[in-house]
mmCIF file of C-alpha atoms in Angstrom:
data_model
loop_
_atom_site.group_PDB
_atom_site.id
_atom_site.type_symbol
_atom_site.label_atom_id
_atom_site.label_comp_id
_atom_site.label_asym_id
_atom_site.label_seq_id
_atom_site.Cartn_x
_atom_site.Cartn_y
_atom_site.Cartn_z
ATOM 1 C CA MET J 92 77.362 78.513 102.371
ATOM 2 C CA THR J 93 79.301 80.749 99.928
ATOM 3 C CA GLU J 94 80.105 83.968 100.688
ATOM 4 C CA ARG J 95 78.256 86.806 99.141
ATOM 5 C CA ILE J 96 79.982 89.342 96.883
ATOM 6 C CA GLU J 97 79.315 92.958 96.948
ATOM 7 C CA ILE J 98 78.951 94.970 93.383
ATOM 8 C CA GLU J 99 81.917 97.196 94.736
ATOM 9 C CA ASP J 100 84.207 93.838 94.789
ATOM 10 C CA LEU J 101 83.891 93.422 91.259
ATOM 11 C CA PRO J 102 87.189 94.428 89.417
ATOM 12 C CA GLY J 103 86.498 97.973 87.607
ATOM 13 C CA VAL J 104 83.527 99.001 89.632
ATOM 14 C CA GLY J 105 84.310 101.776 92.021
ATOM 15 C CA PRO J 106 82.021 103.598 94.221
ATOM 16 C CA ALA J 107 80.679 106.156 92.062
ATOM 17 C CA THR J 108 80.097 103.094 89.060
ATOM 18 C CA ALA J 109 78.469 101.028 91.936
ATOM 19 C CA GLU J 110 76.103 103.661 93.084
ATOM 20 C CA LYS J 111 75.050 104.326 89.414
ATOM 21 C CA LEU J 112 74.303 100.397 89.011
ATOM 22 C CA LYS J 113 72.298 100.204 92.081
ATOM 23 C CA GLU J 114 70.311 103.183 90.986
ATOM 24 C CA ALA J 115 69.607 101.849 87.840
ATOM 25 C CA GLY J 116 68.190 98.820 90.022
ATOM 26 C CA PHE J 117 71.118 96.500 89.498
ATOM 27 C CA ASN J 118 71.381 95.637 93.221
ATOM 28 C CA SER J 119 73.044 92.213 92.898
ATOM 29 C CA VAL J 120 76.113 90.574 90.942
ATOM 30 C CA GLU J 121 73.571 88.371 89.596
ATOM 31 C CA ALA J 122 71.505 90.994 87.840
ATOM 32 C CA ILE J 123 74.899 92.605 86.470
ATOM 33 C CA ALA J 124 76.023 89.001 85.131
ATOM 34 C CA VAL J 125 72.573 88.757 83.210
ATOM 35 C CA ALA J 126 72.917 92.427 81.490
ATOM 36 C CA SER J 127 74.375 93.152 78.009
ATOM 37 C CA PRO J 128 77.062 95.417 77.697
ATOM 38 C CA SER J 129 75.456 98.014 76.075
ATOM 39 C CA GLU J 130 72.701 97.851 78.608
ATOM 40 C CA LEU J 131 75.195 98.137 81.568
ATOM 41 C CA ALA J 132 77.397 100.991 80.007
ATOM 42 C CA GLY J 133 74.384 103.198 79.209
ATOM 43 C CA PHE J 134 73.173 102.708 83.006
ATOM 44 C CA ALA J 135 76.681 103.312 84.646
ATOM 45 C CA GLU J 136 78.325 105.655 81.693
ATOM 46 C CA ILE J 137 81.096 103.343 80.972
ATOM 47 C CA GLY J 138 82.407 102.252 78.248
ATOM 48 C CA GLU J 139 81.101 98.903 76.460
ATOM 49 C CA SER J 140 84.452 97.143 76.821
ATOM 50 C CA THR J 141 84.545 97.963 80.594
ATOM 51 C CA ALA J 142 81.127 97.080 80.795
ATOM 52 C CA SER J 143 82.202 93.272 79.207
ATOM 53 C CA LYS J 144 84.655 92.984 81.657
ATOM 54 C CA ILE J 145 82.626 93.771 84.495
ATOM 55 C CA ILE J 146 79.834 91.551 83.200
ATOM 56 C CA ASN J 147 82.290 88.615 82.930
ATOM 57 C CA ALA J 148 83.862 89.107 86.304
ATOM 58 C CA ALA J 149 80.196 89.227 87.291
ATOM 59 C CA ARG J 150 79.403 86.342 85.754
ATOM 60 C CA GLU J 151 82.547 84.040 87.359
ATOM 61 C CA ALA J 152 81.908 85.764 90.566
ATOM 62 C CA ALA J 153 78.016 84.566 90.540
ATOM 63 C CA ASP J 154 78.830 81.219 88.638
ATOM 64 C CA VAL J 155 75.279 81.786 86.937
ATOM 65 C CA GLY J 156 75.081 79.424 83.766
ATOM 66 C CA GLY J 157 77.945 78.730 81.755
ATOM 67 C CA PHE J 158 78.291 77.454 78.015
ATOM 68 C CA GLU J 159 77.876 73.640 77.437
ATOM 69 C CA THR J 160 79.129 72.312 74.005
ATOM 70 C CA GLY J 161 76.706 70.391 71.997
ATOM 71 C CA ASP J 162 78.707 67.139 72.918
ATOM 72 C CA LEU J 163 77.872 67.700 76.680
ATOM 73 C CA VAL J 164 74.042 68.049 75.979
ATOM 74 C CA LEU J 165 73.965 65.366 73.774
ATOM 75 C CA GLU J 166 75.599 62.854 76.403
ATOM 76 C CA ARG J 167 73.235 64.426 78.767
ATOM 77 C CA ARG J 168 70.059 63.275 76.500
ATOM 78 C CA LYS J 169 71.320 60.203 76.054
ATOM 79 C CA LEU J 170 70.183 59.589 79.941
ATOM 80 C CA VAL J 171 66.721 60.750 79.198
ATOM 81 C CA GLY J 172 64.460 57.629 79.493
ATOM 82 C CA LYS J 173 61.042 56.999 78.109
ATOM 83 C CA LEU J 174 58.181 55.484 79.815
ATOM 84 C CA SER J 175 55.533 53.649 77.853
ATOM 85 C CA PHE J 176 52.001 54.285 77.594
ATOM 86 C CA GLY J 177 51.309 50.546 77.106
ATOM 87 C CA VAL J 178 49.613 51.436 73.787
ATOM 88 C CA GLY J 179 52.001 50.944 70.718
ATOM 89 C CA SER J 180 49.939 53.816 68.746
ATOM 90 C CA PHE J 181 50.247 56.310 71.498
ATOM 91 C CA ASN J 182 53.805 55.533 72.012
ATOM 92 C CA GLU J 183 54.103 55.975 68.281
ATOM 93 C CA LEU J 184 52.685 59.161 68.416
ATOM 94 C CA MET J 185 54.505 60.425 71.460
ATOM 95 C CA GLY J 186 58.011 59.173 69.843
ATOM 96 C CA GLY J 187 58.439 56.330 72.039
ATOM 97 C CA GLY J 188 56.420 57.474 75.073
ATOM 98 C CA VAL J 189 57.072 60.007 77.629
ATOM 99 C CA GLU J 190 60.377 61.523 78.502
ATOM 100 C CA THR J 191 61.909 61.069 82.189
ATOM 101 C CA GLN J 192 63.700 64.157 83.490
ATOM 102 C CA SER J 193 60.893 66.789 81.533
ATOM 103 C CA ILE J 194 57.587 67.993 81.900
ATOM 104 C CA THR J 195 55.005 66.896 79.672
ATOM 105 C CA GLU J 196 51.708 68.713 79.121
ATOM 106 C CA PHE J 197 48.503 67.062 78.054
ATOM 107 C CA TYR J 198 45.697 69.487 76.838
ATOM 108 C CA GLY J 199 42.626 69.160 74.537
ATOM 109 C CA GLU J 200 38.676 69.311 75.000
ATOM 110 C CA PHE J 201 36.864 68.407 77.875
ATOM 111 C CA GLY J 202 36.323 64.566 77.607
ATOM 112 C CA SER J 203 39.193 64.093 75.271
ATOM 113 C CA GLY J 204 40.933 61.501 77.794
ATOM 114 C CA LYS J 205 43.840 63.741 79.704
ATOM 115 C CA THR J 206 42.761 62.426 82.842
ATOM 116 C CA GLN J 207 42.634 58.775 81.814
ATOM 117 C CA VAL J 208 46.121 59.054 80.237
ATOM 118 C CA VAL J 209 47.842 60.795 83.101
ATOM 119 C CA GLN J 210 45.963 58.052 85.334
ATOM 120 C CA GLN J 211 47.228 55.609 83.058
ATOM 121 C CA MET J 212 50.819 56.779 83.044
ATOM 122 C CA ALA J 213 50.676 56.923 87.566
ATOM 123 C CA VAL J 214 49.741 53.316 87.233
ATOM 124 C CA ASN J 215 52.419 52.701 84.758
ATOM 125 C CA VAL J 216 55.369 54.196 86.522
ATOM 126 C CA GLN J 217 54.781 52.200 89.987
#
């Protein structure tokens, strides 16, 4: 388990700034990491450049998100498979079948075949 980092441990955040941030609802490093510089600057009464530095430090400390290049996303998408319905026209309608590693929603009126489609998919994946 990783060590919990407190707001006061972030560079540029002193006791007074930490108190203002906590009063504004920023109770964790993660909350600061997802804030905008203008939002943080307004609540803590600091400059936007200082707020940006604090946010960047919080993002590193919290290890929140991160940027992915298009190449990495493309490589990950290449690993996504398709589950066939067993019906050519339905596969074509669904772009080759239902994608793996994702959630697919079927909706429609009563009696339109939603349950039948899902039950058929349950049989197909076995």
